[in-house]
């Protein structure tokens, strides 16, 4: 069968692949501890589900405006205004089928064949794939793992060319959980202004931060006067445990949002009508549930990091946000399992899953070879069980 050339470099998402295999093993009756999932383990709060039910009861089952119902757009604008301390209007925001779709639309609208998008590594796996689907070229710059995955502005500067159209910033970051400082974000926005490219600010984890000043550090908050070149990705998935609802938020100059709406109007039309009403209830709530969730995430984050560092050969930084840790396992890759040198993080995660029933995601597809990603959106009990198994597995390897 022949497929379009644009699909040639596109691979299935590594994160989904591990989760699928772990789920299959669990379905086959095996007691797998899964650190693979990129979604909260909490249920969507009941009041949000109730809002969807009542939308259905009230006949909200038809097409809505492509960019979302006006009340939801206004609620997104209000949330952005509060979060970024910059006034947003309805025309400057839209609803999409998840944050992933917001990014997809934006790359399709902004990237010409051969244009370059700078993506700091480690990165979320969909950025390079989406840039390639827009026939652009992903250009990777490395974050400094030894410094807590910080990004050096001069390293980014050196990667800028005449073809650069955007720089992706994701803080807190998937997969590392690292947060960039306000100073770095501001300096990168200044560079974008100087060299005329977009800042693509993926702030989907901005409410999941463990430092005192919460969501303060974002490119837009650091440089409000540069809002004309900052594109915002956000959504309901991670903040409200609504991953399956597929509701994302996009923000940016009205002209860009309008162009994305034109594309969306020809591709998917509106996100599911009644799901939009759930998202509206979520945005209009007092977010009280989030404080309780953050306490639990925080306790798990500390425990998981400590248990990982307790394993000889594993080094793990305490992340500042999201619900992932990204330990360095490079020393373990030199060891042997039943005579075979492990070699790669991919092989390590296969062996760990098959022989210790622990699912982690290899770091290489995230541009972080020698690492693996573990999500702590699982119970404390499972964290303890999974770490005990991982320690036994690693301690049993031959040197
Ligand atoms: C960094 C990052 N951005 C965006 C998304 C998109 O999330 P969704 O499409 O569920 O809103 C994800 C999901 O894993 C993510 O990790």
mmCIF file of N, CA and C in Angstrom, residues 114-116 159-165 195-196:
data_model
loop_
_atom_site.group_PDB
_atom_site.id
_atom_site.type_symbol
_atom_site.label_atom_id
_atom_site.label_comp_id
_atom_site.label_asym_id
_atom_site.label_seq_id
_atom_site.Cartn_x
_atom_site.Cartn_y
_atom_site.Cartn_z
ATOM 1 N N UNK A 114 10.515 23.526 4.915
ATOM 2 C CA UNK A 114 11.907 23.960 5.116
ATOM 3 C C UNK A 114 12.099 24.918 6.274
ATOM 4 N N UNK A 115 11.006 25.447 6.830
ATOM 5 C CA UNK A 115 11.147 26.326 7.992
ATOM 6 C C UNK A 115 11.630 25.524 9.194
ATOM 7 N N UNK A 116 12.327 26.198 10.076
ATOM 8 C CA UNK A 116 12.894 25.507 11.241
ATOM 9 C C UNK A 116 12.191 25.916 12.526
ATOM 10 N N UNK A 159 21.525 28.445 17.521
ATOM 11 C CA UNK A 159 20.727 27.568 16.638
ATOM 12 C C UNK A 159 19.790 28.359 15.729
ATOM 13 N N UNK A 160 19.661 29.657 15.977
ATOM 14 C CA UNK A 160 18.738 30.468 15.167
ATOM 15 C C UNK A 160 19.331 30.718 13.786
ATOM 16 N N UNK A 161 18.504 30.534 12.745
ATOM 17 C CA UNK A 161 18.937 30.843 11.371
ATOM 18 C C UNK A 161 17.850 31.709 10.714
ATOM 19 N N UNK A 162 18.063 32.038 9.451
ATOM 20 C CA UNK A 162 17.055 32.829 8.727
ATOM 21 C C UNK A 162 15.761 32.043 8.532
ATOM 22 N N UNK A 163 15.837 30.698 8.692
ATOM 23 C CA UNK A 163 14.642 29.876 8.502
ATOM 24 C C UNK A 163 13.884 29.620 9.805
ATOM 25 N N UNK A 164 14.406 30.124 10.932
ATOM 26 C CA UNK A 164 13.748 29.851 12.211
ATOM 27 C C UNK A 164 12.403 30.577 12.278
ATOM 28 N N UNK A 165 11.340 29.806 12.510
ATOM 29 C CA UNK A 165 10.025 30.457 12.664
ATOM 30 C C UNK A 165 9.489 30.348 14.085
ATOM 31 N N UNK A 195 15.199 38.329 16.651
ATOM 32 C CA UNK A 195 15.411 37.550 15.424
ATOM 33 C C UNK A 195 14.100 37.211 14.703
ATOM 34 N N UNK A 196 13.013 37.775 15.181
ATOM 35 C CA UNK A 196 11.719 37.662 14.501
ATOM 36 C C UNK A 196 11.224 36.221 14.336
#
